[in-house]
Amino acid sequence: AQKITQTQPGMFVQEKEAVTLDCTYDTSDQSYGLFWYKQPSSGEMIFLIYQGSYDEQNATEGRYSLNFQKARKSANLVISASQLGDSAMYFCAMREGRILTGGGNKLTFGTGTQLKVEL
Amino acid sequence: EAGVVQSPRYKIIEKKQPVAFWCNPISGHNTLYWYLQNLGQGPELLIRYENEEAVDDSQLPKDRFSAERLKGVDSTLKIQPAELGDSAVYLCASSLDAGGSFNEQFFGPGTRLTVL
């Protein structure tokens, strides 16, 4: 079974509008972390936001927020007030296990969503 | 602060030739990762180092791939011989792993390999 599922291969959004990128995950661990990365055409993966499985509040970083629904195993990324520079590939990723065990630093990525922001 | 540096950025070789990629992590980062990213896919971990020790190389095709991280700083990933299916982007990342943090991984720009 896929550990990270991103069902939207491509999304379009108008500039200044909000957009939600979907991510569902599958794990039997109680402790895990969820990440979103942005990959522009230049190729570099840029970290956007992190949500720990025990965090009670949804994570926010500027225009990015993570809609974490633990019971549904979903971790959707919300980008508010989209900008042209937001056009890129977006990846959801999961770290399973506790960081301190040493084996918990592996990230499993989804297949990504290509976001295009239009005027 | 300098980011993760990778070279070369692009490499074109013929099949059966050897190729090597180099990565310099962020200064002070003890953990280094090599990922493979096929077109239209997310990165997949090939190998993870904690200092100079490879602690997870279960996804590394050891018949043709090798990696080293001498002195726990720079790392080299080698393919010998390269096959057509090795055409992909090879990403290097590093993290501080200070414990108690979420250990953000910082990625380099990648090396795009084309095997003809």
PDB file of C-alpha atoms in Angstrom:
ATOM      1  CA  ALA A   1       0.000   0.000   0.000  1.00  0.00           C
ATOM      2  CA  GLN A   2       1.132   3.531  -0.721  1.00  0.00           C
ATOM      3  CA  LYS A   3       2.370   5.245   2.395  1.00  0.00           C
ATOM      4  CA  ILE A   4       1.789   8.735   1.012  1.00  0.00           C
ATOM      5  CA  THR A   5      -0.954   9.389  -1.518  1.00  0.00           C
ATOM      6  CA  GLN A   6      -1.348  12.610  -3.445  1.00  0.00           C
ATOM      7  CA  THR A   7      -4.351  12.198  -5.724  1.00  0.00           C
ATOM      8  CA  GLN A   8      -4.053  15.480  -7.621  1.00  0.00           C
ATOM      9  CA  PRO A   9      -1.421  15.257 -10.385  1.00  0.00           C
ATOM     10  CA  GLY A  10      -2.098  18.879 -11.330  1.00  0.00           C
ATOM     11  CA  MET A  11      -3.956  21.872  -9.937  1.00  0.00           C
ATOM     12  CA  PHE A  12      -4.712  25.335 -11.255  1.00  0.00           C
ATOM     13  CA  VAL A  13      -5.466  28.349  -9.079  1.00  0.00           C
ATOM     14  CA  GLN A  14      -6.052  32.019  -9.785  1.00  0.00           C
ATOM     15  CA  GLU A  15      -3.584  34.485  -8.350  1.00  0.00           C
ATOM     16  CA  LYS A  16      -4.598  35.716  -4.865  1.00  0.00           C
ATOM     17  CA  GLU A  17      -6.938  32.764  -4.351  1.00  0.00           C
ATOM     18  CA  ALA A  18      -6.415  29.985  -1.800  1.00  0.00           C
ATOM     19  CA  VAL A  19      -5.687  26.404  -2.861  1.00  0.00           C
ATOM     20  CA  THR A  20      -5.667  23.088  -1.024  1.00  0.00           C
ATOM     21  CA  LEU A  21      -3.305  20.276  -1.993  1.00  0.00           C
ATOM     22  CA  ASP A  22      -4.401  16.875  -0.735  1.00  0.00           C
ATOM     23  CA  CYS A  23      -2.267  14.326   1.067  1.00  0.00           C
ATOM     24  CA  THR A  24      -3.283  11.122   2.826  1.00  0.00           C
ATOM     25  CA  TYR A  25      -0.896   8.804   4.602  1.00  0.00           C
ATOM     26  CA  ASP A  26      -0.758   5.296   5.961  1.00  0.00           C
ATOM     27  CA  THR A  27       1.201   4.283   9.034  1.00  0.00           C
ATOM     28  CA  SER A  28       0.790   2.109  12.097  1.00  0.00           C
ATOM     29  CA  ASP A  29       3.255   4.183  14.111  1.00  0.00           C
ATOM     30  CA  GLN A  30       1.900   6.455  16.829  1.00  0.00           C
ATOM     31  CA  SER A  31       4.785   8.867  16.418  1.00  0.00           C
ATOM     32  CA  TYR A  32       5.409  10.298  12.984  1.00  0.00           C
ATOM     33  CA  GLY A  33       5.947  13.577  11.206  1.00  0.00           C
ATOM     34  CA  LEU A  34       4.467  15.040   8.059  1.00  0.00           C
ATOM     35  CA  PHE A  35       6.285  17.441   5.780  1.00  0.00           C
ATOM     36  CA  TRP A  36       5.513  19.472   2.713  1.00  0.00           C
ATOM     37  CA  TYR A  37       8.209  20.410   0.228  1.00  0.00           C
ATOM     38  CA  LYS A  38       8.093  22.667  -2.824  1.00  0.00           C
ATOM     39  CA  GLN A  39      10.161  21.806  -5.892  1.00  0.00           C
ATOM     40  CA  PRO A  40      10.381  24.568  -8.510  1.00  0.00           C
ATOM     41  CA  SER A  41      11.668  23.863 -11.993  1.00  0.00           C
ATOM     42  CA  SER A  42      15.220  24.519 -10.767  1.00  0.00           C
ATOM     43  CA  GLY A  43      15.001  21.169  -8.990  1.00  0.00           C
ATOM     44  CA  GLU A  44      15.804  22.037  -5.390  1.00  0.00           C
ATOM     45  CA  MET A  45      13.444  20.738  -2.709  1.00  0.00           C
ATOM     46  CA  ILE A  46      12.364  23.581  -0.419  1.00  0.00           C
ATOM     47  CA  PHE A  47      10.934  22.782   3.001  1.00  0.00           C
ATOM     48  CA  LEU A  48       7.592  24.498   3.662  1.00  0.00           C
ATOM     49  CA  ILE A  49       5.923  23.167   6.783  1.00  0.00           C
ATOM     50  CA  TYR A  50       5.991  20.359   9.363  1.00  0.00           C
ATOM     51  CA  GLN A  51       3.317  18.679  11.505  1.00  0.00           C
ATOM     52  CA  GLY A  52       4.129  16.222  14.263  1.00  0.00           C
ATOM     53  CA  SER A  53       1.648  13.480  15.050  1.00  0.00           C
ATOM     54  CA  TYR A  54       1.292  14.688  18.639  1.00  0.00           C
ATOM     55  CA  ASP A  55       0.877  18.344  17.729  1.00  0.00           C
ATOM     56  CA  GLU A  56      -2.611  19.445  18.701  1.00  0.00           C
ATOM     57  CA  GLN A  57      -2.585  22.637  16.684  1.00  0.00           C
ATOM     58  CA  ASN A  58      -2.448  22.724  12.914  1.00  0.00           C
ATOM     59  CA  ALA A  59       0.925  23.991  11.732  1.00  0.00           C
ATOM     60  CA  THR A  60       1.147  27.385  10.054  1.00  0.00           C
ATOM     61  CA  GLU A  61       4.065  29.109   8.313  1.00  0.00           C
ATOM     62  CA  GLY A  62       3.179  32.418   6.727  1.00  0.00           C
ATOM     63  CA  ARG A  63       0.842  31.728   3.804  1.00  0.00           C
ATOM     64  CA  TYR A  64       1.126  27.981   4.337  1.00  0.00           C
ATOM     65  CA  SER A  65      -1.027  26.012   6.741  1.00  0.00           C
ATOM     66  CA  LEU A  66      -1.456  22.313   7.220  1.00  0.00           C
ATOM     67  CA  ASN A  67      -4.944  20.913   7.736  1.00  0.00           C
ATOM     68  CA  PHE A  68      -4.136  17.901   9.896  1.00  0.00           C
ATOM     69  CA  GLN A  69      -6.947  15.397  10.403  1.00  0.00           C
ATOM     70  CA  LYS A  70      -5.406  12.550  12.316  1.00  0.00           C
ATOM     71  CA  ALA A  71      -8.417  10.234  12.364  1.00  0.00           C
ATOM     72  CA  ARG A  72      -8.721  10.518   8.589  1.00  0.00           C
ATOM     73  CA  LYS A  73      -4.945  10.313   8.130  1.00  0.00           C
ATOM     74  CA  SER A  74      -4.869  13.388   6.012  1.00  0.00           C
ATOM     75  CA  ALA A  75      -2.446  16.318   5.988  1.00  0.00           C
ATOM     76  CA  ASN A  76      -3.580  18.762   3.360  1.00  0.00           C
ATOM     77  CA  LEU A  77      -1.535  21.847   2.512  1.00  0.00           C
ATOM     78  CA  VAL A  78      -3.404  25.125   2.219  1.00  0.00           C
ATOM     79  CA  ILE A  79      -1.737  28.001   0.405  1.00  0.00           C
ATOM     80  CA  SER A  80      -3.493  31.308   0.916  1.00  0.00           C
ATOM     81  CA  ALA A  81      -3.273  34.294  -1.418  1.00  0.00           C
ATOM     82  CA  SER A  82      -1.507  32.364  -4.198  1.00  0.00           C
ATOM     83  CA  GLN A  83       1.313  34.085  -6.038  1.00  0.00           C
ATOM     84  CA  LEU A  84       2.798  33.385  -9.448  1.00  0.00           C
ATOM     85  CA  GLY A  85       5.967  32.234  -7.714  1.00  0.00           C
ATOM     86  CA  ASP A  86       4.011  29.437  -6.049  1.00  0.00           C
ATOM     87  CA  SER A  87       3.870  27.579  -9.362  1.00  0.00           C
ATOM     88  CA  ALA A  88       5.887  24.432  -8.683  1.00  0.00           C
ATOM     89  CA  MET A  89       5.674  20.764  -7.785  1.00  0.00           C
ATOM     90  CA  TYR A  90       4.569  20.095  -4.208  1.00  0.00           C
ATOM     91  CA  PHE A  91       5.456  16.929  -2.318  1.00  0.00           C
ATOM     92  CA  CYS A  92       3.992  15.552   0.871  1.00  0.00           C
ATOM     93  CA  ALA A  93       6.341  13.348   2.892  1.00  0.00           C
ATOM     94  CA  MET A  94       6.240  11.326   6.100  1.00  0.00           C
ATOM     95  CA  ARG A  95       8.809  10.367   8.687  1.00  0.00           C
ATOM     96  CA  GLU A  96       7.781   7.292  10.653  1.00  0.00           C
ATOM     97  CA  GLY A  97       8.973   6.497  14.139  1.00  0.00           C
ATOM     98  CA  ARG A  98      10.553   8.585  16.824  1.00  0.00           C
ATOM     99  CA  ILE A  99      13.485  10.744  15.856  1.00  0.00           C
ATOM    100  CA  LEU A 100      15.586   9.561  18.787  1.00  0.00           C
ATOM    101  CA  THR A 101      15.509   5.934  17.661  1.00  0.00           C
ATOM    102  CA  GLY A 102      17.779   6.859  14.791  1.00  0.00           C
ATOM    103  CA  GLY A 103      15.760   4.902  12.297  1.00  0.00           C
ATOM    104  CA  GLY A 104      13.100   7.525  12.122  1.00  0.00           C
ATOM    105  CA  ASN A 105      14.772   9.997   9.832  1.00  0.00           C
ATOM    106  CA  LYS A 106      13.814   8.391   6.537  1.00  0.00           C
ATOM    107  CA  LEU A 107      11.312  10.418   4.526  1.00  0.00           C
ATOM    108  CA  THR A 108       8.788   8.719   2.279  1.00  0.00           C
ATOM    109  CA  PHE A 109       7.472  11.019  -0.417  1.00  0.00           C
ATOM    110  CA  GLY A 110       4.269  11.063  -2.414  1.00  0.00           C
ATOM    111  CA  THR A 111       4.166  11.449  -6.178  1.00  0.00           C
ATOM    112  CA  GLY A 112       3.558  15.179  -5.992  1.00  0.00           C
ATOM    113  CA  THR A 113       1.067  17.748  -7.244  1.00  0.00           C
ATOM    114  CA  GLN A 114       1.992  20.216  -9.976  1.00  0.00           C
ATOM    115  CA  LEU A 115       0.495  23.605  -9.057  1.00  0.00           C
ATOM    116  CA  LYS A 116       0.040  26.301 -11.668  1.00  0.00           C
ATOM    117  CA  VAL A 117      -0.924  29.806 -10.546  1.00  0.00           C
ATOM    118  CA  GLU A 118      -2.653  31.853 -13.227  1.00  0.00           C
ATOM    119  CA  LEU A 119      -3.282  35.581 -13.578  1.00  0.00           C
TER     120      LEU A 119
ATOM    121  CA  GLU B   1      25.136  30.033   5.436  1.00  0.00           C
ATOM    122  CA  ALA B   2      25.890  27.952   2.344  1.00  0.00           C
ATOM    123  CA  GLY B   3      23.379  25.292   1.410  1.00  0.00           C
ATOM    124  CA  VAL B   4      23.962  21.749   0.262  1.00  0.00           C
ATOM    125  CA  VAL B   5      26.283  21.771  -2.732  1.00  0.00           C
ATOM    126  CA  GLN B   6      26.176  19.146  -5.458  1.00  0.00           C
ATOM    127  CA  SER B   7      28.214  18.678  -8.571  1.00  0.00           C
ATOM    128  CA  PRO B   8      27.937  18.263 -11.409  1.00  0.00           C
ATOM    129  CA  ARG B   9      24.471  19.713 -12.014  1.00  0.00           C
ATOM    130  CA  TYR B  10      24.107  17.788 -15.267  1.00  0.00           C
ATOM    131  CA  LYS B  11      25.826  14.702 -16.619  1.00  0.00           C
ATOM    132  CA  ILE B  12      25.354  12.882 -19.893  1.00  0.00           C
ATOM    133  CA  ILE B  13      27.071   9.545 -20.360  1.00  0.00           C
ATOM    134  CA  GLU B  14      26.768   6.466 -22.504  1.00  0.00           C
ATOM    135  CA  LYS B  15      25.522   3.249 -20.993  1.00  0.00           C
ATOM    136  CA  LYS B  16      28.101   1.021 -19.357  1.00  0.00           C
ATOM    137  CA  GLN B  17      30.231   4.035 -18.448  1.00  0.00           C
ATOM    138  CA  PRO B  18      30.973   4.912 -14.820  1.00  0.00           C
ATOM    139  CA  VAL B  19      29.730   8.135 -13.240  1.00  0.00           C
ATOM    140  CA  ALA B  20      30.213   9.842  -9.887  1.00  0.00           C
ATOM    141  CA  PHE B  21      28.288  12.526  -8.049  1.00  0.00           C
ATOM    142  CA  TRP B  22      29.653  14.682  -5.257  1.00  0.00           C
ATOM    143  CA  CYS B  23      27.839  16.281  -2.337  1.00  0.00           C
ATOM    144  CA  ASN B  24      28.982  18.751   0.299  1.00  0.00           C
ATOM    145  CA  PRO B  25      26.424  19.052   3.114  1.00  0.00           C
ATOM    146  CA  ILE B  26      25.685  22.062   5.246  1.00  0.00           C
ATOM    147  CA  SER B  27      28.504  22.639   7.710  1.00  0.00           C
ATOM    148  CA  GLY B  28      27.899  20.809  10.968  1.00  0.00           C
ATOM    149  CA  HIS B  29      25.177  18.519   9.638  1.00  0.00           C
ATOM    150  CA  ASN B  30      25.939  15.002  10.765  1.00  0.00           C
ATOM    151  CA  THR B  31      23.367  13.172   8.664  1.00  0.00           C
ATOM    152  CA  LEU B  32      23.578  12.954   4.880  1.00  0.00           C
ATOM    153  CA  TYR B  33      21.099  11.400   2.476  1.00  0.00           C
ATOM    154  CA  TRP B  34      21.191  10.405  -1.177  1.00  0.00           C
ATOM    155  CA  TYR B  35      17.848  10.255  -2.944  1.00  0.00           C
ATOM    156  CA  LEU B  36      16.874   9.129  -6.433  1.00  0.00           C
ATOM    157  CA  GLN B  37      14.090  11.031  -8.164  1.00  0.00           C
ATOM    158  CA  ASN B  38      12.630   9.580 -11.332  1.00  0.00           C
ATOM    159  CA  LEU B  39      10.662  11.812 -13.668  1.00  0.00           C
ATOM    160  CA  GLY B  40       7.206  12.556 -12.286  1.00  0.00           C
ATOM    161  CA  GLN B  41       7.920  10.841  -8.979  1.00  0.00           C
ATOM    162  CA  GLY B  42       8.897  11.828  -5.476  1.00  0.00           C
ATOM    163  CA  PRO B  43      12.426  11.256  -4.201  1.00  0.00           C
ATOM    164  CA  GLU B  44      13.284   7.790  -2.905  1.00  0.00           C
ATOM    165  CA  LEU B  45      16.002   7.222  -0.360  1.00  0.00           C
ATOM    166  CA  LEU B  46      19.080   5.364  -1.587  1.00  0.00           C
ATOM    167  CA  ILE B  47      21.348   5.671   1.430  1.00  0.00           C
ATOM    168  CA  ARG B  48      21.592   7.562   4.695  1.00  0.00           C
ATOM    169  CA  TYR B  49      24.780   8.334   6.606  1.00  0.00           C
ATOM    170  CA  GLU B  50      25.151   9.311  10.221  1.00  0.00           C
ATOM    171  CA  ASN B  51      28.620  10.824  10.282  1.00  0.00           C
ATOM    172  CA  GLU B  52      30.723   8.359   8.284  1.00  0.00           C
ATOM    173  CA  GLU B  53      28.527   5.312   8.935  1.00  0.00           C
ATOM    174  CA  ALA B  54      25.944   4.167   6.389  1.00  0.00           C
ATOM    175  CA  VAL B  55      22.979   3.386   8.649  1.00  0.00           C
ATOM    176  CA  ASP B  56      20.390   2.695   5.961  1.00  0.00           C
ATOM    177  CA  ASP B  57      21.437   1.438   2.531  1.00  0.00           C
ATOM    178  CA  SER B  58      18.644  -1.057   2.027  1.00  0.00           C
ATOM    179  CA  GLN B  59      17.445   0.675  -1.166  1.00  0.00           C
ATOM    180  CA  LEU B  60      20.884   1.016  -2.750  1.00  0.00           C
ATOM    181  CA  PRO B  61      21.402  -1.379  -5.712  1.00  0.00           C
ATOM    182  CA  LYS B  62      24.739  -2.634  -4.500  1.00  0.00           C
ATOM    183  CA  ASP B  63      25.652  -4.480  -7.679  1.00  0.00           C
ATOM    184  CA  ARG B  64      26.307  -1.193  -9.468  1.00  0.00           C
ATOM    185  CA  PHE B  65      25.924   1.601  -6.929  1.00  0.00           C
ATOM    186  CA  SER B  66      28.383   2.538  -4.218  1.00  0.00           C
ATOM    187  CA  ALA B  67      28.736   5.473  -1.883  1.00  0.00           C
ATOM    188  CA  GLU B  68      31.197   6.773   0.618  1.00  0.00           C
ATOM    189  CA  ARG B  69      31.393   9.555   3.145  1.00  0.00           C
ATOM    190  CA  LEU B  70      34.970   9.843   4.231  1.00  0.00           C
ATOM    191  CA  LYS B  71      35.599  11.887   7.383  1.00  0.00           C
ATOM    192  CA  GLY B  72      31.878  12.332   7.830  1.00  0.00           C
ATOM    193  CA  VAL B  73      31.623  15.411   5.626  1.00  0.00           C
ATOM    194  CA  ASP B  74      31.584  15.196   1.808  1.00  0.00           C
ATOM    195  CA  SER B  75      30.043  12.226   0.085  1.00  0.00           C
ATOM    196  CA  THR B  76      30.366  10.590  -3.309  1.00  0.00           C
ATOM    197  CA  LEU B  77      27.806   8.384  -5.018  1.00  0.00           C
ATOM    198  CA  LYS B  78      29.062   6.203  -7.858  1.00  0.00           C
ATOM    199  CA  ILE B  79      27.382   4.099 -10.520  1.00  0.00           C
ATOM    200  CA  GLN B  80      29.400   1.538 -12.424  1.00  0.00           C
ATOM    201  CA  PRO B  81      28.340   0.589 -15.004  1.00  0.00           C
ATOM    202  CA  ALA B  82      25.459   2.954 -15.726  1.00  0.00           C
ATOM    203  CA  GLU B  83      22.301   1.623 -17.366  1.00  0.00           C
ATOM    204  CA  LEU B  84      19.624   3.432 -19.350  1.00  0.00           C
ATOM    205  CA  GLY B  85      17.216   3.143 -16.415  1.00  0.00           C
ATOM    206  CA  ASP B  86      19.578   5.118 -14.191  1.00  0.00           C
ATOM    207  CA  SER B  87      18.582   8.334 -15.952  1.00  0.00           C
ATOM    208  CA  ALA B  88      17.109  10.432 -13.145  1.00  0.00           C
ATOM    209  CA  VAL B  89      17.884  13.242 -10.732  1.00  0.00           C
ATOM    210  CA  TYR B  90      20.130  12.359  -7.802  1.00  0.00           C
ATOM    211  CA  LEU B  91      19.454  14.540  -4.788  1.00  0.00           C
ATOM    212  CA  CYS B  92      21.638  14.977  -1.756  1.00  0.00           C
ATOM    213  CA  ALA B  93      20.253  16.249   1.547  1.00  0.00           C
ATOM    214  CA  SER B  94      21.602  16.859   5.026  1.00  0.00           C
ATOM    215  CA  SER B  95      20.178  17.374   8.498  1.00  0.00           C
ATOM    216  CA  LEU B  96      21.486  18.282  11.922  1.00  0.00           C
ATOM    217  CA  ASP B  97      19.642  15.606  13.914  1.00  0.00           C
ATOM    218  CA  ALA B  98      19.936  17.429  17.196  1.00  0.00           C
ATOM    219  CA  GLY B  99      17.258  15.274  18.836  1.00  0.00           C
ATOM    220  CA  GLY B 100      13.975  16.725  19.998  1.00  0.00           C
ATOM    221  CA  SER B 101      13.619  18.651  16.762  1.00  0.00           C
ATOM    222  CA  PHE B 102      11.880  17.546  13.625  1.00  0.00           C
ATOM    223  CA  ASN B 103      15.234  17.251  11.860  1.00  0.00           C
ATOM    224  CA  GLU B 104      14.470  19.209   8.729  1.00  0.00           C
ATOM    225  CA  GLN B 105      16.304  17.880   5.712  1.00  0.00           C
ATOM    226  CA  PHE B 106      17.934  20.494   3.492  1.00  0.00           C
ATOM    227  CA  PHE B 107      18.273  19.483  -0.136  1.00  0.00           C
ATOM    228  CA  GLY B 108      20.817  20.342  -2.760  1.00  0.00           C
ATOM    229  CA  PRO B 109      19.900  21.240  -6.366  1.00  0.00           C
ATOM    230  CA  GLY B 110      20.469  17.704  -7.580  1.00  0.00           C
ATOM    231  CA  THR B 111      22.439  16.131 -10.414  1.00  0.00           C
ATOM    232  CA  ARG B 112      20.436  15.314 -13.504  1.00  0.00           C
ATOM    233  CA  LEU B 113      21.880  12.170 -15.106  1.00  0.00           C
ATOM    234  CA  THR B 114      21.107  11.166 -18.665  1.00  0.00           C
ATOM    235  CA  VAL B 115      22.315   7.772 -19.837  1.00  0.00           C
ATOM    236  CA  LEU B 116      22.339   7.309 -23.622  1.00  0.00           C
TER     237      LEU B 116
END
